[in-house]
Short mmCIF file of C-alpha atoms in Angstrom, two decimals:
data_model
loop_
_atom_site.label_atom_id
_atom_site.label_comp_id
_atom_site.label_asym_id
_atom_site.label_seq_id
_atom_site.Cartn_x
_atom_site.Cartn_y
_atom_site.Cartn_z
CA MET A 1 -32.04 41.78 -1.63
CA GLY A 2 -33.34 43.17 -4.91
CA SER A 3 -30.26 45.21 -5.77
CA GLU A 4 -28.08 44.23 -8.70
CA PHE A 5 -24.32 43.88 -8.51
CA ASP A 6 -21.51 43.36 -10.93
CA VAL A 7 -20.41 40.16 -9.18
CA ILE A 8 -21.77 37.95 -6.42
CA ILE A 9 -19.22 35.91 -4.48
CA VAL A 10 -20.49 32.77 -2.77
CA GLY A 11 -18.31 31.89 0.21
CA GLY A 12 -16.40 34.17 2.59
CA GLY A 13 -13.17 32.23 3.06
CA ALA A 14 -9.71 33.13 1.79
CA ALA A 15 -10.77 32.62 -1.84
CA GLY A 16 -13.84 34.80 -1.49
CA VAL A 17 -11.88 37.55 0.23
CA GLY A 18 -9.14 37.34 -2.41
CA ALA A 19 -11.72 37.67 -5.19
CA ALA A 20 -13.42 40.59 -3.44
CA ARG A 21 -10.13 42.45 -3.08
CA ARG A 22 -9.43 42.15 -6.79
CA LEU A 23 -12.94 43.13 -7.88
CA THR A 24 -13.16 46.19 -5.67
CA ALA A 25 -9.71 47.29 -6.81
CA HIS A 26 -11.27 47.47 -10.29
CA GLY A 27 -14.30 49.39 -9.07
CA LYS A 28 -16.83 46.56 -9.35
CA THR A 29 -19.88 46.43 -7.10
CA THR A 30 -19.62 43.19 -5.16
CA LEU A 31 -21.89 41.19 -2.90
CA LEU A 32 -20.43 38.42 -0.73
CA LEU A 33 -22.79 35.73 0.59
CA GLU A 34 -21.50 33.54 3.41
CA ALA A 35 -23.45 30.60 4.81
CA SER A 36 -21.97 30.76 8.31
CA SER A 37 -22.17 33.57 10.85
CA ARG A 38 -18.55 34.68 10.37
CA LEU A 39 -15.97 35.46 7.72
CA GLY A 40 -12.86 33.37 7.08
CA GLY A 41 -14.08 29.90 6.14
CA ARG A 42 -11.40 27.40 7.06
CA ALA A 43 -9.33 30.30 8.41
CA PHE A 44 -10.80 30.68 11.90
CA THR A 45 -9.11 32.33 14.86
CA GLN A 46 -10.90 32.07 18.17
CA GLU A 47 -9.82 33.60 21.46
CA LEU A 48 -9.55 30.77 23.96
CA GLY A 49 -8.01 31.24 27.38
CA ARG A 50 -7.19 34.85 26.32
CA TYR A 51 -5.08 33.63 23.37
CA PRO A 52 -5.92 33.86 19.64
CA LEU A 53 -5.80 30.24 18.56
CA ASP A 54 -6.16 29.16 14.94
CA LEU A 55 -8.72 26.38 14.73
CA GLY A 56 -8.16 26.15 10.98
CA CYS A 57 -5.18 27.11 8.81
CA GLU A 58 -2.31 28.44 10.88
CA TRP A 59 0.94 28.65 8.92
CA LEU A 60 2.02 30.97 6.14
CA HIS A 61 3.33 28.11 4.02
CA SER A 62 5.82 29.13 1.32
CA GLY A 63 5.95 32.40 3.22
CA ASP A 64 8.45 33.97 0.86
CA ARG A 65 5.84 33.92 -1.94
CA ASN A 66 2.63 33.89 0.12
CA ALA A 67 0.28 36.78 -0.75
CA TRP A 68 -1.03 36.96 2.81
CA VAL A 69 2.40 38.07 4.04
CA GLY A 70 2.19 41.28 2.04
CA ILE A 71 -1.45 41.78 3.04
CA ALA A 72 -0.55 41.28 6.71
CA GLU A 73 2.33 43.72 6.67
CA ALA A 74 0.33 46.35 4.78
CA SER A 75 -2.40 46.00 7.43
CA GLY A 76 -0.08 46.16 10.43
CA PHE A 77 -0.30 42.46 11.30
CA PRO A 78 3.03 41.13 12.66
CA VAL A 79 4.61 38.20 10.81
CA ASP A 80 6.89 35.83 12.74
CA ARG A 81 9.59 34.51 10.41
CA SER A 82 11.34 32.34 12.97
CA ASP A 83 11.56 28.57 12.56
CA PRO A 84 8.30 26.72 13.29
CA PRO A 85 7.97 24.66 16.49
CA TRP A 86 8.52 21.36 14.68
CA ALA A 87 12.13 22.47 14.13
CA LYS A 88 12.71 22.30 17.90
CA VAL A 89 12.06 18.99 19.66
CA HIS A 90 10.95 19.36 23.27
CA PRO A 91 13.87 18.28 25.47
CA GLY A 92 11.73 16.52 28.05
CA ILE A 93 10.11 13.80 25.97
CA ALA A 94 10.86 10.10 26.08
CA TRP A 95 11.97 9.24 22.55
CA SER A 96 14.54 7.28 20.61
CA GLU A 97 16.74 9.35 18.32
CA ASP A 98 17.52 6.24 16.26
CA ASP A 99 13.86 5.41 15.78
CA GLU A 100 13.10 9.01 14.86
CA GLU A 101 15.83 8.99 12.24
CA ALA A 102 14.68 5.66 10.82
CA ALA A 103 11.07 6.82 10.63
CA ARG A 104 12.01 10.06 8.89
CA LYS A 105 14.15 8.13 6.40
CA ALA A 106 11.25 5.78 5.67
CA PHE A 107 9.04 8.77 4.95
CA GLY A 108 11.65 10.31 2.65
CA ASP A 109 12.03 7.02 0.81
CA TRP A 110 8.27 6.82 0.36
CA GLU A 111 8.22 10.31 -1.15
CA GLU A 112 11.01 9.33 -3.56
CA ARG A 113 9.12 6.22 -4.68
CA LEU A 114 6.06 8.36 -5.38
CA ARG A 115 7.68 9.61 -8.58
CA ALA A 116 7.63 6.14 -10.09
CA VAL A 117 4.13 5.48 -8.78
CA ALA A 118 2.90 8.73 -10.36
CA GLN A 119 3.79 7.25 -13.76
CA ALA A 120 1.96 4.00 -13.01
CA SER A 121 -1.05 3.49 -10.72
CA ASP A 122 -0.85 7.03 -9.27
CA ARG A 123 -1.99 5.53 -5.94
CA ALA A 124 0.30 6.83 -3.19
CA SER A 125 -0.11 3.68 -1.11
CA ASP A 126 1.70 1.72 -3.85
CA ALA A 127 4.88 3.52 -2.79
CA MET A 128 4.61 2.04 0.73
CA GLU A 129 7.21 -0.54 1.65
CA LEU A 130 5.56 -3.94 1.91
CA GLY A 131 5.45 -4.76 5.62
CA GLY A 132 7.56 -1.69 6.40
CA GLU A 133 8.24 -1.13 10.09
CA TRP A 134 7.60 2.60 9.78
CA ASN A 135 4.50 2.48 7.59
CA PRO A 136 2.32 3.78 10.47
CA TYR A 137 4.53 6.88 10.65
CA VAL A 138 4.30 7.37 6.89
CA ARG A 139 0.51 7.05 7.11
CA ALA A 140 0.30 9.57 9.93
CA ILE A 141 2.42 12.20 8.15
CA ALA A 142 0.54 11.62 4.89
CA GLY A 143 -2.63 12.17 6.93
CA PHE A 144 -1.31 15.53 8.12
CA MET A 145 -0.58 16.52 4.53
CA SER A 146 -3.68 15.18 2.79
CA GLY A 147 -6.21 14.26 5.46
CA VAL A 148 -6.77 10.80 3.99
CA ALA A 149 -5.00 7.45 3.81
CA PRO A 150 -2.37 6.97 1.05
CA GLU A 151 -4.76 4.60 -0.75
CA ALA A 152 -6.90 7.66 -1.61
CA VAL A 153 -4.05 10.02 -2.55
CA SER A 154 -2.89 10.81 -6.08
CA ALA A 155 0.90 10.61 -6.17
CA THR A 156 0.96 13.17 -8.98
CA ASP A 157 -1.12 15.60 -6.94
CA TYR A 158 0.96 15.12 -3.79
CA LEU A 159 4.19 15.79 -5.67
CA ALA A 160 2.78 18.91 -7.36
CA TYR A 161 2.39 20.56 -3.96
CA ASP A 162 5.67 19.20 -2.63
CA ASP A 163 7.69 20.39 -5.62
CA ALA A 164 6.20 23.90 -5.49
CA SER A 165 6.67 24.44 -1.75
CA THR A 166 9.55 26.71 -0.72
CA GLY A 167 9.75 25.23 2.78
CA LYS A 168 9.30 28.62 4.46
CA ASN A 169 6.66 28.38 7.19
CA TRP A 170 5.91 31.62 9.01
CA ASN A 171 3.41 32.50 11.69
CA LEU A 172 0.81 35.17 12.43
CA PRO A 173 0.70 35.71 16.22
CA LEU A 174 -2.68 37.46 15.93
CA GLY A 175 -4.10 34.55 13.94
CA TYR A 176 -4.51 33.61 10.28
CA GLY A 177 -8.27 33.69 10.62
CA THR A 178 -8.11 37.17 12.13
CA LEU A 179 -6.14 38.40 9.13
CA VAL A 180 -8.41 36.84 6.51
CA ALA A 181 -11.58 38.17 8.15
CA ALA A 182 -10.08 41.65 8.51
CA SER A 183 -9.01 41.80 4.86
CA LEU A 184 -12.43 42.10 3.22
CA PRO A 185 -12.70 45.56 1.63
CA PRO A 186 -15.30 47.73 3.41
CA SER A 187 -16.99 48.57 0.10
CA VAL A 188 -18.10 44.94 -0.34
CA THR A 189 -21.71 44.29 0.61
CA LEU A 190 -21.58 41.38 3.08
CA ARG A 191 -24.39 39.04 4.06
CA LEU A 192 -23.48 36.51 6.75
CA ALA A 193 -25.65 33.54 7.74
CA THR A 194 -27.04 33.57 4.19
CA PRO A 195 -26.57 30.19 2.55
CA VAL A 196 -27.10 30.08 -1.19
CA GLU A 197 -29.70 27.57 -2.28
CA ARG A 198 -29.70 27.94 -6.04
CA ILE A 199 -27.89 29.64 -8.93
CA ASP A 200 -29.57 30.16 -12.31
CA LEU A 201 -28.28 31.73 -15.49
CA THR A 202 -30.22 34.69 -16.86
CA ALA A 203 -30.04 36.48 -20.19
CA ASP A 204 -27.55 39.00 -18.83
CA GLY A 205 -25.94 37.25 -15.84
CA VAL A 206 -26.97 35.14 -12.88
CA ALA A 207 -29.76 34.91 -10.33
CA VAL A 208 -28.66 33.68 -6.91
CA SER A 209 -31.39 32.47 -4.57
CA THR A 210 -31.18 32.44 -0.78
CA ARG A 211 -33.72 32.17 2.03
CA ALA A 212 -33.70 35.98 2.14
CA GLY A 213 -34.64 36.25 -1.52
CA THR A 214 -33.05 36.33 -4.95
CA VAL A 215 -30.34 38.73 -6.03
CA ARG A 216 -29.04 39.26 -9.54
CA ALA A 217 -25.60 40.09 -10.85
CA ARG A 218 -23.66 40.07 -14.08
CA ALA A 219 -21.51 37.16 -12.85
CA ALA A 220 -20.91 34.95 -9.82
CA ILE A 221 -17.82 33.42 -8.28
CA LEU A 222 -18.38 30.18 -6.38
CA THR A 223 -15.76 29.50 -3.68
CA VAL A 224 -17.42 26.80 -1.56
CA SER A 225 -15.59 23.63 -0.53
CA THR A 226 -15.57 20.60 -2.82
CA ALA A 227 -17.72 18.72 -0.31
CA VAL A 228 -20.42 21.37 -0.60
CA LEU A 229 -20.04 21.68 -4.37
CA ALA A 230 -20.26 17.92 -4.94
CA GLY A 231 -23.33 17.70 -2.74
CA ASP A 232 -26.85 18.99 -3.26
CA ALA A 233 -26.92 21.98 -0.90
CA ILE A 234 -26.65 24.39 -3.85
CA ARG A 235 -28.60 23.73 -7.04
CA LEU A 236 -26.52 24.75 -10.02
CA PRO A 237 -27.54 25.42 -13.64
CA PRO A 238 -27.96 22.53 -16.08
CA GLY A 239 -24.67 21.71 -17.74
CA THR A 240 -22.54 22.05 -14.59
CA GLU A 241 -22.45 18.30 -13.92
CA PRO A 242 -18.75 18.09 -15.00
CA TRP A 243 -17.89 20.64 -12.32
CA ARG A 244 -19.66 18.59 -9.66
CA GLU A 245 -17.85 15.49 -10.89
CA ALA A 246 -14.51 17.30 -10.66
CA ALA A 247 -15.34 18.37 -7.11
CA ALA A 248 -16.19 14.77 -6.20
CA ALA A 249 -12.74 13.71 -7.46
CA LEU A 250 -11.22 16.19 -4.97
CA PRO A 251 -12.79 15.14 -1.66
CA LEU A 252 -11.95 16.89 1.58
CA GLY A 253 -9.70 15.03 3.98
CA CYS A 254 -10.13 14.85 7.72
CA ASN A 255 -7.87 17.07 9.86
CA GLU A 256 -8.68 18.29 13.34
CA LYS A 257 -7.05 20.03 16.29
CA VAL A 258 -7.26 19.48 20.03
CA PHE A 259 -6.14 22.22 22.42
CA LEU A 260 -5.13 21.72 26.02
CA GLU A 261 -4.44 24.45 28.56
CA ILE A 262 -1.24 24.15 30.60
CA THR A 263 -2.17 24.73 34.21
CA ARG A 264 1.28 24.48 35.83
CA LYS A 265 3.60 27.38 35.09
CA SER A 266 6.82 25.40 35.12
CA ALA A 267 5.58 22.63 32.83
CA PHE A 268 6.88 22.29 29.26
CA GLU A 269 9.38 24.25 27.21
CA PRO A 270 7.97 27.11 25.07
CA ASP A 271 7.81 27.03 21.28
CA SER A 272 8.77 23.37 21.04
CA HIS A 273 7.40 20.26 19.40
CA ALA A 274 6.70 16.61 20.04
CA TYR A 275 5.38 13.70 18.02
CA GLY A 276 3.09 11.17 19.66
CA ASN A 277 3.93 7.59 18.73
CA LEU A 278 6.07 6.70 15.73
CA ARG A 279 4.33 3.31 15.44
CA ASP A 280 0.72 4.52 15.49
CA ALA A 281 -0.88 5.85 12.30
CA ARG A 282 -3.29 7.89 14.45
CA SER A 283 -0.54 9.88 16.18
CA ALA A 284 -0.75 13.62 16.66
CA ALA A 285 1.89 16.30 16.24
CA TYR A 286 2.13 18.60 19.26
CA SER A 287 2.96 22.31 19.24
CA ILE A 288 3.91 23.13 22.82
CA ARG A 289 3.52 26.62 24.26
CA PRO A 290 3.28 28.34 20.83
CA ASN A 291 4.21 32.01 21.14
CA GLY A 292 4.97 31.23 24.78
CA TRP A 293 1.27 30.73 25.56
CA PRO A 294 0.24 28.10 28.15
CA VAL A 295 -1.31 25.90 25.48
CA ILE A 296 -0.59 22.59 23.76
CA GLU A 297 -2.00 22.21 20.25
CA ALA A 298 -2.43 18.66 18.97
CA PHE A 299 -2.82 18.33 15.20
CA LEU A 300 -4.40 15.12 13.90
CA GLY A 301 -4.82 13.98 10.32
CA GLY A 302 -6.44 11.06 8.55
CA GLU A 303 -6.94 8.15 10.94
CA GLY A 304 -6.18 10.25 14.00
CA ALA A 305 -8.63 12.98 13.04
CA ARG A 306 -11.36 10.40 12.55
CA ILE A 307 -11.30 9.79 16.28
CA LEU A 308 -12.92 13.20 16.70
CA GLU A 309 -15.13 12.85 13.65
CA GLU A 310 -16.56 9.49 14.70
CA GLU A 311 -16.36 9.56 18.50
CA GLY A 312 -16.42 13.25 19.40
CA PRO A 313 -14.19 15.64 21.35
CA ALA A 314 -14.06 13.64 24.57
CA ALA A 315 -12.43 10.74 22.72
CA GLY A 316 -10.01 13.17 21.10
CA PHE A 317 -8.98 14.62 24.46
CA ALA A 318 -8.53 11.13 25.88
CA PHE A 319 -6.35 10.06 22.95
CA VAL A 320 -3.99 13.03 23.03
CA SER A 321 -3.79 12.92 26.83
CA ALA A 322 -2.68 9.30 26.64
CA GLU A 323 -0.05 10.17 24.03
CA LEU A 324 1.25 13.06 26.12
CA THR A 325 1.45 10.78 29.16
CA GLY A 326 3.53 8.36 27.09
CA LEU A 327 5.86 11.19 26.13
CA PHE A 328 6.14 13.12 29.39
CA GLY A 329 5.02 10.71 32.12
CA SER A 330 2.03 10.52 34.43
CA ASP A 331 2.53 14.06 35.76
CA VAL A 332 0.88 15.35 32.57
CA ALA A 333 -2.55 14.70 34.05
CA SER A 334 -2.02 17.37 36.68
CA ALA A 335 -0.42 19.86 34.29
CA VAL A 336 -3.03 20.16 31.52
CA ARG A 337 -6.78 20.33 31.02
CA PRO A 338 -9.02 20.26 27.93
CA LEU A 339 -9.56 23.61 26.24
CA ALA A 340 -11.14 23.06 22.82
CA ALA A 341 -11.47 20.67 19.90
CA THR A 342 -12.40 21.33 16.28
CA SER A 343 -15.10 19.62 14.26
CA TRP A 344 -14.50 20.60 10.63
CA SER A 345 -15.91 17.34 9.31
CA ARG A 346 -19.20 17.99 11.09
CA MET A 347 -19.51 21.62 9.95
CA ALA A 348 -22.16 21.68 7.23
CA SER A 349 -20.81 24.80 5.52
CA VAL A 350 -17.42 23.10 5.00
CA SER A 351 -17.66 19.34 5.78
CA GLY A 352 -13.95 18.60 6.05
CA ALA A 353 -10.44 20.01 5.99
CA TYR A 354 -8.80 20.49 2.59
CA SER A 355 -8.97 18.82 -0.79
CA CYS A 356 -7.01 15.79 -1.94
CA ALA A 357 -7.10 14.44 -5.48
CA LEU A 358 -8.03 10.78 -5.80
CA PRO A 359 -5.58 8.53 -7.69
CA GLY A 360 -5.66 9.37 -11.39
CA GLN A 361 -7.63 12.56 -10.75
CA SER A 362 -4.99 15.29 -10.38
CA GLN A 363 -6.36 17.02 -13.50
CA ALA A 364 -9.68 17.51 -11.72
CA ARG A 365 -8.28 20.74 -10.25
CA ALA A 366 -7.96 22.30 -13.70
CA ARG A 367 -11.41 21.01 -14.71
CA LEU A 368 -12.96 22.53 -11.60
CA ALA A 369 -11.27 25.90 -12.23
CA ARG A 370 -12.87 26.39 -15.68
CA PRO A 371 -15.50 29.15 -16.09
CA PHE A 372 -19.04 28.11 -16.97
CA GLU A 373 -20.78 30.11 -19.72
CA ASP A 374 -18.61 33.14 -18.82
CA ARG A 375 -20.97 33.91 -15.96
CA LEU A 376 -20.15 31.38 -13.27
CA PHE A 377 -16.55 31.18 -12.07
CA PHE A 378 -14.93 28.79 -9.62
CA ALA A 379 -12.30 29.41 -6.95
CA GLY A 380 -11.06 27.86 -3.73
CA GLU A 381 -7.95 25.98 -2.63
CA ALA A 382 -9.06 22.91 -4.57
CA THR A 383 -8.79 24.79 -7.87
CA HIS A 384 -5.14 25.77 -7.46
CA PRO A 385 -2.73 23.62 -9.50
CA HIS A 386 -0.08 23.30 -6.78
CA ASP A 387 -0.90 25.47 -3.72
CA PHE A 388 -4.05 23.55 -2.85
CA THR A 389 -4.71 22.90 0.86
CA THR A 390 -3.46 26.41 1.71
CA ALA A 391 -5.01 29.80 2.40
CA HIS A 392 -2.63 31.48 -0.02
CA GLY A 393 -3.61 29.02 -2.74
CA ALA A 394 -7.26 29.84 -2.00
CA HIS A 395 -6.54 33.59 -2.11
CA ASP A 396 -4.68 33.33 -5.40
CA SER A 397 -7.47 31.24 -6.92
CA GLY A 398 -9.97 33.90 -5.91
CA GLN A 399 -7.90 36.54 -7.67
CA ARG A 400 -7.64 34.32 -10.75
CA ALA A 401 -11.43 33.84 -10.83
CA ALA A 402 -11.95 37.57 -10.35
CA ASP A 403 -9.65 38.28 -13.30
CA GLU A 404 -11.65 35.83 -15.42
CA ALA A 405 -14.89 37.53 -14.40
CA LEU A 406 -13.46 40.98 -15.13
CA ALA A 407 -12.37 39.86 -18.59
CA ALA A 408 -15.81 38.38 -19.29
CA LEU A 409 -17.53 41.59 -18.21
CA ARG A 410 -15.27 43.66 -20.44
CA ASP A 411 -16.01 41.41 -23.40
CA ARG A 412 -19.71 41.61 -22.68
CA ASP A 413 -19.61 45.41 -22.51
CA ARG A 414 -17.93 45.49 -25.90
CA GLN A 415 -20.69 43.25 -27.28
CA GLY A 416 -23.48 45.47 -25.97
CA GLY A 417 -24.04 43.97 -22.53
CA ARG A 418 -25.77 40.70 -23.38
CA VAL A 419 -24.53 37.13 -23.07
CA ALA A 420 -24.57 34.61 -25.85
CA ILE A 421 -26.44 31.55 -24.52
CA ALA A 422 -25.76 28.21 -26.12
CA GLU A 423 -29.22 26.87 -25.28
CA PRO A 424 -32.36 28.16 -23.52
CA THR A 425 -31.80 28.60 -19.78
CA ARG A 426 -33.73 26.08 -17.70
CA PRO A 427 -34.36 26.22 -13.95
CA ALA A 428 -31.76 24.30 -11.93
CA GLY A 429 -32.70 21.13 -10.13
#
């Protein structure tokens, strides 16, 4: 690994792929280092039961302005623009339409109160109705959105995403993870299973150290999760402490999925949806027979996802099975069987789901996105001002960081190829 490159990208998720696409389009030699054994990061499609299931991001949110839509269509990937499953309630569930309406209204009222809270404490839980009957439902939905309890959510940050969303949610039948992994330009030099241990500044760029050796480049783009960035897995140059602090203010929430295989052909209506228990903050949202496949996908956030994080997949299967029995009756036991469960919180190369700004810390996204010494650039969903938590936000942030790196390289070329260093470079650590 002694070759030199124009840019080294650390992290092969949607942000890393987005950055690589921009850099190669401008003719830059690019090396991508990925800690895990696959591309995609939190976009991960795995074939289970002969069906491509998305264990990570799944929906083309704000599809009418989502960059991955154009990439998919240019690559021959089909895009399903029909309404998502949650627009169609499964007809066979035991539920109260009045309770559902009341719970949804309580959630809408909470979102409205967030605007006042954003100007005060900025703590989303302060918008909760004191002793509200539907607070568990509000907590569960907030957990889907942010991965954490409302006490740890910045109201300003939450509203930034909500206000920017177009409400168009489209699907990739072949899998979001499949698309992201297939979109890396072939001219990029790729090294999988190569975690970065250290990044140092040099007189004319950066030195990136891995177990396989050290490689040098004129610049680096760091796209790892905030959990990794805030930790000590990668030693960064002196002076980057504010970036680590910004990452710590944007912790990853906890979101997981449980998949069950439908074993009885006549069971369940295709492309439909169900919600577990309106009065339980741990409840899951269920996508039933997506794309007509004999699968039920349970999505858990916040308190519900912590069942898997703390107790493991068996506890997750037991929880969703009990919820499904409450919805459909005891016959569920003979109609489904466990298929798979995710463990994003336990995955060292990610350590969670997606970022959520702590109360009073919404500006941490802009702080994290700043370049460091015009040689180290930062990307990832957490750095996007309003499309955080999404693969398209990650992609766009990668392109933004690539543009910053390109501009810095052009400036450096005009100055004769060397970098002005504010102080002598010291080893990281």
